[in-house]
Each structure stands twice: as C-alpha cells, then as structure tokens.
Amino acid sequence: MIARSPLIGAAELCSKLGEVVVVDCRFSLAEPDLGVAHYTTEHIVGAHYCHLEHDLSAPVAGGAAINRGRHPLPEAATFCGVMAALGIGRDTPVVAYDDSGLAFASRLWWMLNALGYTQVQVLDGGWSAWQELGLATTAVKPEIRPVTAHSAVKYAGIVEFPELSDLQAAGARLIDAREPARYRGELEPIDPVAGHIPGAVNYPWQEATDATGRALPIAEQRERWQQLEASEKLIVYCGSGVTACVNILSLVLAGRDDALLYPGSWSDWCARLPNG
C-alpha cells in the first residue's frame, strides 16, 4: 500500500530542504559512471547519491540463481543498511530524483515502498524541473547522519520466474514496459534474445511522462490504463526491473497500488531460454 502521493514538485521540495533526505539517482545505462560524475559536479543542495548498479542492485548472478537478470534486487537487509548509512530510516521523508523521465528515481521509490518505508516521493520532472526554476545547487557533498537500519526482511509485491506461468494461467495480466520495437522483437540492444514474454501486453514506460519528464496529469494516467480490468492482477516487467517501476508509479497515480513487479524481467526470462 502506497502511503502518500508518489510525486512532489520542485518548488515544494525546495521549501522542505533540510526536512527531507534527497537522493540523486541520475544514471546512464550506456555510461555507468556518468550519473556520479554529474552529481560530483552539481546536485540539489543536501542530496546524497545512489548508484543504480552499486546501491540499487545486487551483483549479477547466474546458474541456478532465482534472478539471473541484469539488475537483481539487493538483499533487503543489505539495502536497508545502505539507506541507514545515508540517514534514511523507515519513517524518514525521502525524495528521489533523476534526469531520465523518472526511470531511476522510480526504482528507488519502488524499492523503499516495497520494504515498508512510509514517506517516499519522486521529484516530478527531476533535475531539469529543479534547474528550470533556478533553485539552489552545489558540488558539496552533505554531511552524513546515519540512523538505525529499518528491519525489513523481504520485498513485498514481487513475482519471481517460477510463479509467472501459474499466475498467467490464473488470469494475471503481464505488462511489458519496454519501447515497442523491443517488445515486438525488432530491436534488442542489450539482451541476447529479442522479443517479449508470451501473453504480455505493451505499455511503454516513457508514455507515463511528457516531453519535459514530468508525469502526465492524473486524468491522463487513468486513461492510459483504462483498458485493463480492475479485477486483473497486474505484473509489470521491463528489461531488468528498473523502468518497469515508472509504470508502477503511473498505475499508483491512476488509482491502482496493487501491481506486482517481476524484478528479473526480460533479462531474467531470456537467460532461461535455450539460446539465452
């Protein structure tokens, strides 16, 4: 259950600096060190940095691992420890931002909610919205004030590979969040196999935001999902369990907070195919 609105505007966040923990999630899949370089150069005053592959993911596994995807979720206790080291406890107000249409900030937002953190939001429009208003930035890293780690033991709202076929057979709707060309198998720039999981429908994550990276209005979010039955169990995936979180945020804005995440996503699924 999402406890509050998932979004906060730049002006409102500015008025709350010092009262919330701000986390910079800027990242580039093509250049994994680019986000931290941008953070080091300039970031929102007081913001800490979380790296997708070092902080928001576990090392890539293989073999008999339950998740063979490119960005496995870290163990709950490990991740809660990382958050505690940044001063984030269960009830700490947290705001995440990025510069990628909410893609990486939504990953942190989803992870914290799935572990029972109660006050988590995403900066609507991200870094560009902050800059647009000319709000305060700095290159100075904030002082870290660690807190006691939240004691969560597992993520809520996830589905692993062994459960997928049974849930689909029972009527669950599988939602592919990747761009249409990857869904159709016409293009696959990252994973070894092209295509999508049989039975999945395509709702590209980029369609949850406008050209500025801001989330669409509530009415448009609802319209986006209107063809889905309210009674359907929804399971969302993408390439590796990251951008699917934008669709989960979109669903929350549309009034549905019950969607599940397949964290391994296509990178886990196709790794299990004979030619994966």
PDB file of C-alpha atoms in Angstrom:
ATOM      1  CA  MET A   1       0.000   0.000   0.000  1.00  0.00           C
ATOM      2  CA  ILE A   2       1.469   3.367  -1.057  1.00  0.00           C
ATOM      3  CA  ALA A   3       1.097   5.695   1.901  1.00  0.00           C
ATOM      4  CA  ARG A   4       1.210   9.071   0.132  1.00  0.00           C
ATOM      5  CA  SER A   5       1.348  10.798  -3.258  1.00  0.00           C
ATOM      6  CA  PRO A   6       4.362   9.465  -5.117  1.00  0.00           C
ATOM      7  CA  LEU A   7       5.254  12.868  -6.587  1.00  0.00           C
ATOM      8  CA  ILE A   8       6.495  16.199  -5.296  1.00  0.00           C
ATOM      9  CA  GLY A   9       7.093  19.372  -7.304  1.00  0.00           C
ATOM     10  CA  ALA A  10      10.395  21.234  -7.370  1.00  0.00           C
ATOM     11  CA  ALA A  11       9.076  24.334  -5.574  1.00  0.00           C
ATOM     12  CA  GLU A  12       7.564  22.250  -2.780  1.00  0.00           C
ATOM     13  CA  LEU A  13      10.743  20.235  -2.371  1.00  0.00           C
ATOM     14  CA  CYS A  14      12.756  23.443  -2.177  1.00  0.00           C
ATOM     15  CA  SER A  15      10.574  24.601   0.705  1.00  0.00           C
ATOM     16  CA  LYS A  16      11.324  21.347   2.555  1.00  0.00           C
ATOM     17  CA  LEU A  17      15.090  21.125   2.121  1.00  0.00           C
ATOM     18  CA  GLY A  18      16.588  20.203   5.470  1.00  0.00           C
ATOM     19  CA  GLU A  19      13.439  18.323   6.451  1.00  0.00           C
ATOM     20  CA  VAL A  20      13.781  15.515   3.892  1.00  0.00           C
ATOM     21  CA  VAL A  21      16.606  13.304   2.680  1.00  0.00           C
ATOM     22  CA  VAL A  22      17.153  13.960  -1.021  1.00  0.00           C
ATOM     23  CA  VAL A  23      18.706  11.219  -3.161  1.00  0.00           C
ATOM     24  CA  ASP A  24      20.229  11.833  -6.580  1.00  0.00           C
ATOM     25  CA  CYS A  25      19.639   8.779  -8.791  1.00  0.00           C
ATOM     26  CA  ARG A  26      20.977  10.114 -12.079  1.00  0.00           C
ATOM     27  CA  PHE A  27      22.414   7.297 -14.174  1.00  0.00           C
ATOM     28  CA  SER A  28      23.137   6.238 -17.748  1.00  0.00           C
ATOM     29  CA  LEU A  29      22.961   2.605 -18.808  1.00  0.00           C
ATOM     30  CA  ALA A  30      25.382   3.441 -21.627  1.00  0.00           C
ATOM     31  CA  GLU A  31      27.850   5.245 -19.325  1.00  0.00           C
ATOM     32  CA  PRO A  32      27.510   3.856 -15.785  1.00  0.00           C
ATOM     33  CA  ASP A  33      29.807   6.475 -14.237  1.00  0.00           C
ATOM     34  CA  LEU A  34      28.105   9.462 -15.851  1.00  0.00           C
ATOM     35  CA  GLY A  35      25.498   9.946 -13.122  1.00  0.00           C
ATOM     36  CA  VAL A  36      28.004  10.144 -10.298  1.00  0.00           C
ATOM     37  CA  ALA A  37      30.147  12.497 -12.404  1.00  0.00           C
ATOM     38  CA  HIS A  38      27.172  14.814 -12.817  1.00  0.00           C
ATOM     39  CA  TYR A  39      26.448  14.564  -9.102  1.00  0.00           C
ATOM     40  CA  THR A  40      30.042  15.438  -8.235  1.00  0.00           C
ATOM     41  CA  THR A  41      29.851  18.481 -10.477  1.00  0.00           C
ATOM     42  CA  GLU A  42      26.444  19.760  -9.350  1.00  0.00           C
ATOM     43  CA  HIS A  43      23.431  18.477  -7.456  1.00  0.00           C
ATOM     44  CA  ILE A  44      20.490  19.633  -5.358  1.00  0.00           C
ATOM     45  CA  VAL A  45      21.689  21.081  -2.079  1.00  0.00           C
ATOM     46  CA  GLY A  46      21.843  18.365   0.565  1.00  0.00           C
ATOM     47  CA  ALA A  47      21.407  15.480  -1.884  1.00  0.00           C
ATOM     48  CA  HIS A  48      23.178  12.141  -1.479  1.00  0.00           C
ATOM     49  CA  TYR A  49      23.949   9.908  -4.459  1.00  0.00           C
ATOM     50  CA  CYS A  50      22.742   6.347  -5.113  1.00  0.00           C
ATOM     51  CA  HIS A  51      24.258   4.391  -7.989  1.00  0.00           C
ATOM     52  CA  LEU A  52      21.909   2.028  -9.823  1.00  0.00           C
ATOM     53  CA  GLU A  53      24.436  -0.796 -10.077  1.00  0.00           C
ATOM     54  CA  HIS A  54      26.229  -0.346  -6.738  1.00  0.00           C
ATOM     55  CA  ASP A  55      23.437   0.736  -4.369  1.00  0.00           C
ATOM     56  CA  LEU A  56      20.117  -0.167  -6.015  1.00  0.00           C
ATOM     57  CA  SER A  57      21.161  -3.551  -7.432  1.00  0.00           C
ATOM     58  CA  ALA A  58      22.964  -6.674  -6.326  1.00  0.00           C
ATOM     59  CA  PRO A  59      25.789  -8.265  -8.345  1.00  0.00           C
ATOM     60  CA  VAL A  60      24.566 -10.096 -11.431  1.00  0.00           C
ATOM     61  CA  ALA A  61      24.017 -13.781 -10.738  1.00  0.00           C
ATOM     62  CA  GLY A  62      23.701 -16.811 -12.975  1.00  0.00           C
ATOM     63  CA  GLY A  63      23.321 -20.556 -12.925  1.00  0.00           C
ATOM     64  CA  ALA A  64      20.568 -21.643 -10.569  1.00  0.00           C
ATOM     65  CA  ALA A  65      20.006 -18.144  -9.139  1.00  0.00           C
ATOM     66  CA  ILE A  66      16.360 -17.191  -8.714  1.00  0.00           C
ATOM     67  CA  ASN A  67      17.037 -13.915 -10.565  1.00  0.00           C
ATOM     68  CA  ARG A  68      19.507 -14.003 -13.451  1.00  0.00           C
ATOM     69  CA  GLY A  69      18.624 -10.512 -14.609  1.00  0.00           C
ATOM     70  CA  ARG A  70      20.915  -7.558 -15.210  1.00  0.00           C
ATOM     71  CA  HIS A  71      19.863  -5.598 -12.112  1.00  0.00           C
ATOM     72  CA  PRO A  72      18.887  -8.040  -9.345  1.00  0.00           C
ATOM     73  CA  LEU A  73      17.410  -6.555  -6.191  1.00  0.00           C
ATOM     74  CA  PRO A  74      19.884  -6.396  -3.309  1.00  0.00           C
ATOM     75  CA  GLU A  75      19.082  -8.350  -0.175  1.00  0.00           C
ATOM     76  CA  ALA A  76      16.610  -6.395   1.946  1.00  0.00           C
ATOM     77  CA  ALA A  77      18.926  -6.151   4.959  1.00  0.00           C
ATOM     78  CA  THR A  78      21.832  -5.008   2.782  1.00  0.00           C
ATOM     79  CA  PHE A  79      19.791  -2.305   1.122  1.00  0.00           C
ATOM     80  CA  CYS A  80      18.281  -1.125   4.418  1.00  0.00           C
ATOM     81  CA  GLY A  81      21.844  -0.804   5.678  1.00  0.00           C
ATOM     82  CA  VAL A  82      22.792   1.363   2.720  1.00  0.00           C
ATOM     83  CA  MET A  83      19.780   3.573   3.373  1.00  0.00           C
ATOM     84  CA  ALA A  84      20.551   3.830   7.095  1.00  0.00           C
ATOM     85  CA  ALA A  85      24.079   4.961   6.259  1.00  0.00           C
ATOM     86  CA  LEU A  86      22.509   7.863   4.340  1.00  0.00           C
ATOM     87  CA  GLY A  87      20.261   8.754   7.267  1.00  0.00           C
ATOM     88  CA  ILE A  88      17.145   7.037   5.924  1.00  0.00           C
ATOM     89  CA  GLY A  89      15.030   5.079   8.389  1.00  0.00           C
ATOM     90  CA  ARG A  90      11.578   3.572   7.997  1.00  0.00           C
ATOM     91  CA  ASP A  91       9.706   6.866   8.528  1.00  0.00           C
ATOM     92  CA  THR A  92      12.260   9.318   7.126  1.00  0.00           C
ATOM     93  CA  PRO A  93      10.850  11.628   4.426  1.00  0.00           C
ATOM     94  CA  VAL A  94      12.747  10.815   1.214  1.00  0.00           C
ATOM     95  CA  VAL A  95      12.697  12.432  -2.242  1.00  0.00           C
ATOM     96  CA  ALA A  96      14.473  10.787  -5.186  1.00  0.00           C
ATOM     97  CA  TYR A  97      15.292  12.477  -8.484  1.00  0.00           C
ATOM     98  CA  ASP A  98      16.989  11.736 -11.791  1.00  0.00           C
ATOM     99  CA  ASP A  99      17.232  13.214 -15.285  1.00  0.00           C
ATOM    100  CA  SER A 100      15.754  10.260 -17.188  1.00  0.00           C
ATOM    101  CA  GLY A 101      11.984  10.619 -17.152  1.00  0.00           C
ATOM    102  CA  LEU A 102      11.698   9.283 -13.567  1.00  0.00           C
ATOM    103  CA  ALA A 103      13.298   5.954 -14.575  1.00  0.00           C
ATOM    104  CA  PHE A 104      15.932   5.562 -11.864  1.00  0.00           C
ATOM    105  CA  ALA A 105      14.255   7.621  -9.151  1.00  0.00           C
ATOM    106  CA  SER A 106      11.208   5.375  -9.536  1.00  0.00           C
ATOM    107  CA  ARG A 107      13.409   2.327  -8.887  1.00  0.00           C
ATOM    108  CA  LEU A 108      14.433   3.763  -5.506  1.00  0.00           C
ATOM    109  CA  TRP A 109      10.848   4.852  -4.804  1.00  0.00           C
ATOM    110  CA  TRP A 110       9.558   1.348  -5.533  1.00  0.00           C
ATOM    111  CA  MET A 111      12.285  -0.402  -3.504  1.00  0.00           C
ATOM    112  CA  LEU A 112      11.652   1.714  -0.426  1.00  0.00           C
ATOM    113  CA  ASN A 113       7.890   1.257  -0.627  1.00  0.00           C
ATOM    114  CA  ALA A 114       8.292  -2.484  -1.163  1.00  0.00           C
ATOM    115  CA  LEU A 115      10.313  -2.669   2.061  1.00  0.00           C
ATOM    116  CA  GLY A 116       7.822  -0.710   4.147  1.00  0.00           C
ATOM    117  CA  TYR A 117       9.354   2.768   4.165  1.00  0.00           C
ATOM    118  CA  THR A 118       6.491   5.170   4.673  1.00  0.00           C
ATOM    119  CA  GLN A 119       7.393   8.605   3.267  1.00  0.00           C
ATOM    120  CA  VAL A 120       8.916   8.282  -0.193  1.00  0.00           C
ATOM    121  CA  GLN A 121       8.388  10.565  -3.179  1.00  0.00           C
ATOM    122  CA  VAL A 122       9.868  11.269  -6.604  1.00  0.00           C
ATOM    123  CA  LEU A 123      10.707  14.765  -7.818  1.00  0.00           C
ATOM    124  CA  ASP A 124       8.322  15.383 -10.704  1.00  0.00           C
ATOM    125  CA  GLY A 125      10.377  16.432 -13.721  1.00  0.00           C
ATOM    126  CA  GLY A 126      13.599  15.575 -11.946  1.00  0.00           C
ATOM    127  CA  TRP A 127      16.803  17.550 -12.277  1.00  0.00           C
ATOM    128  CA  SER A 128      15.541  19.582 -15.254  1.00  0.00           C
ATOM    129  CA  ALA A 129      12.499  20.794 -13.292  1.00  0.00           C
ATOM    130  CA  TRP A 130      14.820  21.921 -10.486  1.00  0.00           C
ATOM    131  CA  GLN A 131      17.085  23.778 -12.909  1.00  0.00           C
ATOM    132  CA  GLU A 132      14.136  25.315 -14.715  1.00  0.00           C
ATOM    133  CA  LEU A 133      13.196  27.189 -11.539  1.00  0.00           C
ATOM    134  CA  GLY A 134      16.790  28.234 -10.893  1.00  0.00           C
ATOM    135  CA  LEU A 135      16.830  26.546  -7.491  1.00  0.00           C
ATOM    136  CA  ALA A 136      19.915  26.045  -5.337  1.00  0.00           C
ATOM    137  CA  THR A 137      22.581  23.569  -6.421  1.00  0.00           C
ATOM    138  CA  THR A 138      26.040  22.724  -5.142  1.00  0.00           C
ATOM    139  CA  ALA A 139      29.051  20.480  -5.664  1.00  0.00           C
ATOM    140  CA  VAL A 140      29.457  19.988  -1.908  1.00  0.00           C
ATOM    141  CA  LYS A 141      28.527  16.565  -0.554  1.00  0.00           C
ATOM    142  CA  PRO A 142      26.278  16.769   2.520  1.00  0.00           C
ATOM    143  CA  GLU A 143      27.208  15.599   5.964  1.00  0.00           C
ATOM    144  CA  ILE A 144      26.026  12.050   6.549  1.00  0.00           C
ATOM    145  CA  ARG A 145      23.998  11.357   9.677  1.00  0.00           C
ATOM    146  CA  PRO A 146      23.456   7.581   9.881  1.00  0.00           C
ATOM    147  CA  VAL A 147      20.397   6.150  11.606  1.00  0.00           C
ATOM    148  CA  THR A 148      19.362   2.718  12.810  1.00  0.00           C
ATOM    149  CA  ALA A 149      18.565   0.469   9.866  1.00  0.00           C
ATOM    150  CA  HIS A 150      14.972  -0.457   9.117  1.00  0.00           C
ATOM    151  CA  SER A 151      14.449  -4.145   9.877  1.00  0.00           C
ATOM    152  CA  ALA A 152      12.656  -5.212   6.672  1.00  0.00           C
ATOM    153  CA  VAL A 153      13.440  -8.792   5.661  1.00  0.00           C
ATOM    154  CA  LYS A 154      11.917  -9.082   2.182  1.00  0.00           C
ATOM    155  CA  TYR A 155      10.368  -7.075  -0.623  1.00  0.00           C
ATOM    156  CA  ALA A 156       6.599  -7.016  -0.947  1.00  0.00           C
ATOM    157  CA  GLY A 157       4.894  -7.017  -4.323  1.00  0.00           C
ATOM    158  CA  ILE A 158       7.334  -9.093  -6.366  1.00  0.00           C
ATOM    159  CA  VAL A 159       6.917 -12.136  -8.601  1.00  0.00           C
ATOM    160  CA  GLU A 160       9.823 -14.433  -9.479  1.00  0.00           C
ATOM    161  CA  PHE A 161      10.191 -16.585 -12.583  1.00  0.00           C
ATOM    162  CA  PRO A 162       8.801 -19.855 -11.121  1.00  0.00           C
ATOM    163  CA  GLU A 163       5.487 -18.144 -10.292  1.00  0.00           C
ATOM    164  CA  LEU A 164       4.840 -16.408 -13.608  1.00  0.00           C
ATOM    165  CA  SER A 165       3.235 -19.188 -15.631  1.00  0.00           C
ATOM    166  CA  ASP A 166       0.847 -20.180 -12.836  1.00  0.00           C
ATOM    167  CA  LEU A 167      -0.216 -16.563 -12.290  1.00  0.00           C
ATOM    168  CA  GLN A 168      -0.771 -16.034 -16.005  1.00  0.00           C
ATOM    169  CA  ALA A 169      -2.792 -19.235 -16.185  1.00  0.00           C
ATOM    170  CA  ALA A 170      -4.926 -17.861 -13.340  1.00  0.00           C
ATOM    171  CA  GLY A 171      -5.636 -14.689 -15.327  1.00  0.00           C
ATOM    172  CA  ALA A 172      -2.858 -12.285 -14.366  1.00  0.00           C
ATOM    173  CA  ARG A 173      -2.033  -9.637 -16.965  1.00  0.00           C
ATOM    174  CA  LEU A 174       1.681  -9.285 -17.814  1.00  0.00           C
ATOM    175  CA  ILE A 175       2.708  -5.748 -18.790  1.00  0.00           C
ATOM    176  CA  ASP A 176       5.905  -5.122 -20.770  1.00  0.00           C
ATOM    177  CA  ALA A 177       7.220  -1.610 -20.120  1.00  0.00           C
ATOM    178  CA  ARG A 178       9.868  -1.534 -22.868  1.00  0.00           C
ATOM    179  CA  GLU A 179       9.669   0.514 -26.050  1.00  0.00           C
ATOM    180  CA  PRO A 180       7.510  -1.039 -28.792  1.00  0.00           C
ATOM    181  CA  ALA A 181      10.389  -2.118 -31.076  1.00  0.00           C
ATOM    182  CA  ARG A 182      11.958  -4.163 -28.300  1.00  0.00           C
ATOM    183  CA  TYR A 183       8.594  -5.603 -27.320  1.00  0.00           C
ATOM    184  CA  ARG A 184       7.971  -6.669 -30.915  1.00  0.00           C
ATOM    185  CA  GLY A 185      11.451  -8.187 -31.177  1.00  0.00           C
ATOM    186  CA  GLU A 186      12.546  -5.854 -33.979  1.00  0.00           C
ATOM    187  CA  LEU A 187      15.347  -4.384 -31.879  1.00  0.00           C
ATOM    188  CA  GLU A 188      17.314  -5.657 -28.889  1.00  0.00           C
ATOM    189  CA  PRO A 189      20.331  -3.507 -27.982  1.00  0.00           C
ATOM    190  CA  ILE A 190      21.059  -5.066 -24.579  1.00  0.00           C
ATOM    191  CA  ASP A 191      19.826  -8.607 -24.017  1.00  0.00           C
ATOM    192  CA  PRO A 192      20.940 -11.683 -26.029  1.00  0.00           C
ATOM    193  CA  VAL A 193      17.423 -12.569 -27.225  1.00  0.00           C
ATOM    194  CA  ALA A 194      14.764 -10.308 -28.770  1.00  0.00           C
ATOM    195  CA  GLY A 195      11.019 -10.476 -28.193  1.00  0.00           C
ATOM    196  CA  HIS A 196       8.684 -10.499 -25.219  1.00  0.00           C
ATOM    197  CA  ILE A 197       7.189 -12.913 -22.710  1.00  0.00           C
ATOM    198  CA  PRO A 198       4.226 -14.738 -24.317  1.00  0.00           C
ATOM    199  CA  GLY A 199       0.921 -13.139 -23.372  1.00  0.00           C
ATOM    200  CA  ALA A 200       2.408  -9.788 -22.329  1.00  0.00           C
ATOM    201  CA  VAL A 201       0.879  -6.505 -23.484  1.00  0.00           C
ATOM    202  CA  ASN A 202       2.973  -3.424 -24.182  1.00  0.00           C
ATOM    203  CA  TYR A 203       2.714  -0.200 -22.178  1.00  0.00           C
ATOM    204  CA  PRO A 204       5.987   1.689 -22.793  1.00  0.00           C
ATOM    205  CA  TRP A 205       7.220   3.373 -19.618  1.00  0.00           C
ATOM    206  CA  GLN A 206       8.105   6.568 -21.499  1.00  0.00           C
ATOM    207  CA  GLU A 207       4.386   7.201 -22.087  1.00  0.00           C
ATOM    208  CA  ALA A 208       3.839   7.896 -18.386  1.00  0.00           C
ATOM    209  CA  THR A 209       5.593  11.266 -18.728  1.00  0.00           C
ATOM    210  CA  ASP A 210       5.529  14.231 -21.090  1.00  0.00           C
ATOM    211  CA  ALA A 211       8.383  15.685 -23.154  1.00  0.00           C
ATOM    212  CA  THR A 212       9.772  17.503 -20.093  1.00  0.00           C
ATOM    213  CA  GLY A 213       9.974  14.345 -17.996  1.00  0.00           C
ATOM    214  CA  ARG A 214       7.017  15.291 -15.814  1.00  0.00           C
ATOM    215  CA  ALA A 215       4.328  12.732 -15.031  1.00  0.00           C
ATOM    216  CA  LEU A 216       1.140  13.065 -17.046  1.00  0.00           C
ATOM    217  CA  PRO A 217      -1.870  14.508 -15.173  1.00  0.00           C
ATOM    218  CA  ILE A 218      -3.963  12.090 -13.133  1.00  0.00           C
ATOM    219  CA  ALA A 219      -6.771  12.019 -15.696  1.00  0.00           C
ATOM    220  CA  GLU A 220      -4.333  11.015 -18.443  1.00  0.00           C
ATOM    221  CA  GLN A 221      -2.741   8.366 -16.239  1.00  0.00           C
ATOM    222  CA  ARG A 222      -6.184   6.856 -15.703  1.00  0.00           C
ATOM    223  CA  GLU A 223      -6.930   7.000 -19.413  1.00  0.00           C
ATOM    224  CA  ARG A 224      -3.630   5.275 -20.118  1.00  0.00           C
ATOM    225  CA  TRP A 225      -4.694   2.209 -18.135  1.00  0.00           C
ATOM    226  CA  GLN A 226      -8.430   2.257 -18.815  1.00  0.00           C
ATOM    227  CA  GLN A 227      -8.439  -0.881 -20.980  1.00  0.00           C
ATOM    228  CA  LEU A 228      -7.300  -3.054 -18.071  1.00  0.00           C
ATOM    229  CA  GLU A 229      -9.942  -4.695 -15.939  1.00  0.00           C
ATOM    230  CA  ALA A 230      -9.947  -3.607 -12.291  1.00  0.00           C
ATOM    231  CA  SER A 231     -10.130  -7.264 -11.277  1.00  0.00           C
ATOM    232  CA  GLU A 232      -6.997  -8.272 -13.208  1.00  0.00           C
ATOM    233  CA  LYS A 233      -3.817  -8.993 -11.276  1.00  0.00           C
ATOM    234  CA  LEU A 234      -1.087  -6.919 -12.924  1.00  0.00           C
ATOM    235  CA  ILE A 235       2.558  -7.977 -13.221  1.00  0.00           C
ATOM    236  CA  VAL A 236       4.936  -5.388 -14.684  1.00  0.00           C
ATOM    237  CA  TYR A 237       8.342  -6.034 -16.228  1.00  0.00           C
ATOM    238  CA  CYS A 238      10.875  -4.298 -18.467  1.00  0.00           C
ATOM    239  CA  GLY A 239      14.430  -5.202 -19.445  1.00  0.00           C
ATOM    240  CA  SER A 240      15.865  -5.647 -15.975  1.00  0.00           C
ATOM    241  CA  GLY A 241      13.298  -4.469 -13.427  1.00  0.00           C
ATOM    242  CA  VAL A 242      14.213  -0.761 -13.430  1.00  0.00           C
ATOM    243  CA  THR A 243      11.995   1.203 -15.833  1.00  0.00           C
ATOM    244  CA  ALA A 244       9.035  -1.052 -15.036  1.00  0.00           C
ATOM    245  CA  CYS A 245       8.881   0.947 -11.803  1.00  0.00           C
ATOM    246  CA  VAL A 246       7.783   4.010 -13.799  1.00  0.00           C
ATOM    247  CA  ASN A 247       4.728   2.051 -14.915  1.00  0.00           C
ATOM    248  CA  ILE A 248       4.041   1.038 -11.321  1.00  0.00           C
ATOM    249  CA  LEU A 249       4.239   4.707 -10.314  1.00  0.00           C
ATOM    250  CA  SER A 250       1.907   5.545 -13.212  1.00  0.00           C
ATOM    251  CA  LEU A 251      -0.563   2.924 -12.011  1.00  0.00           C
ATOM    252  CA  VAL A 252      -0.469   4.390  -8.495  1.00  0.00           C
ATOM    253  CA  LEU A 253      -1.265   7.814  -9.939  1.00  0.00           C
ATOM    254  CA  ALA A 254      -4.153   6.183 -11.809  1.00  0.00           C
ATOM    255  CA  GLY A 255      -5.500   4.747  -8.572  1.00  0.00           C
ATOM    256  CA  ARG A 256      -4.006   1.225  -8.568  1.00  0.00           C
ATOM    257  CA  ASP A 257      -1.418   0.350  -5.932  1.00  0.00           C
ATOM    258  CA  ASP A 258      -1.615  -3.424  -6.319  1.00  0.00           C
ATOM    259  CA  ALA A 259       0.632  -4.019  -9.353  1.00  0.00           C
ATOM    260  CA  LEU A 260       3.433  -6.547  -8.863  1.00  0.00           C
ATOM    261  CA  LEU A 261       6.980  -6.323 -10.214  1.00  0.00           C
ATOM    262  CA  TYR A 262       8.869  -9.135 -11.947  1.00  0.00           C
ATOM    263  CA  PRO A 263      12.345  -7.913 -10.902  1.00  0.00           C
ATOM    264  CA  GLY A 264      14.337 -10.121 -13.258  1.00  0.00           C
ATOM    265  CA  SER A 265      12.208  -9.014 -16.205  1.00  0.00           C
ATOM    266  CA  TRP A 266      13.168  -9.852 -19.798  1.00  0.00           C
ATOM    267  CA  SER A 267      16.878 -10.214 -18.958  1.00  0.00           C
ATOM    268  CA  ASP A 268      15.998 -12.995 -16.499  1.00  0.00           C
ATOM    269  CA  TRP A 269      13.371 -14.597 -18.733  1.00  0.00           C
ATOM    270  CA  CYS A 270      15.506 -14.771 -21.877  1.00  0.00           C
ATOM    271  CA  ALA A 271      18.512 -16.080 -19.900  1.00  0.00           C
ATOM    272  CA  ARG A 272      16.460 -19.225 -19.297  1.00  0.00           C
ATOM    273  CA  LEU A 273      15.725 -19.859 -22.978  1.00  0.00           C
ATOM    274  CA  PRO A 274      17.808 -22.490 -24.815  1.00  0.00           C
ATOM    275  CA  ASN A 275      19.545 -19.757 -26.837  1.00  0.00           C
ATOM    276  CA  GLY A 276      19.637 -17.245 -23.973  1.00  0.00           C
TER     277      GLY A 276
END
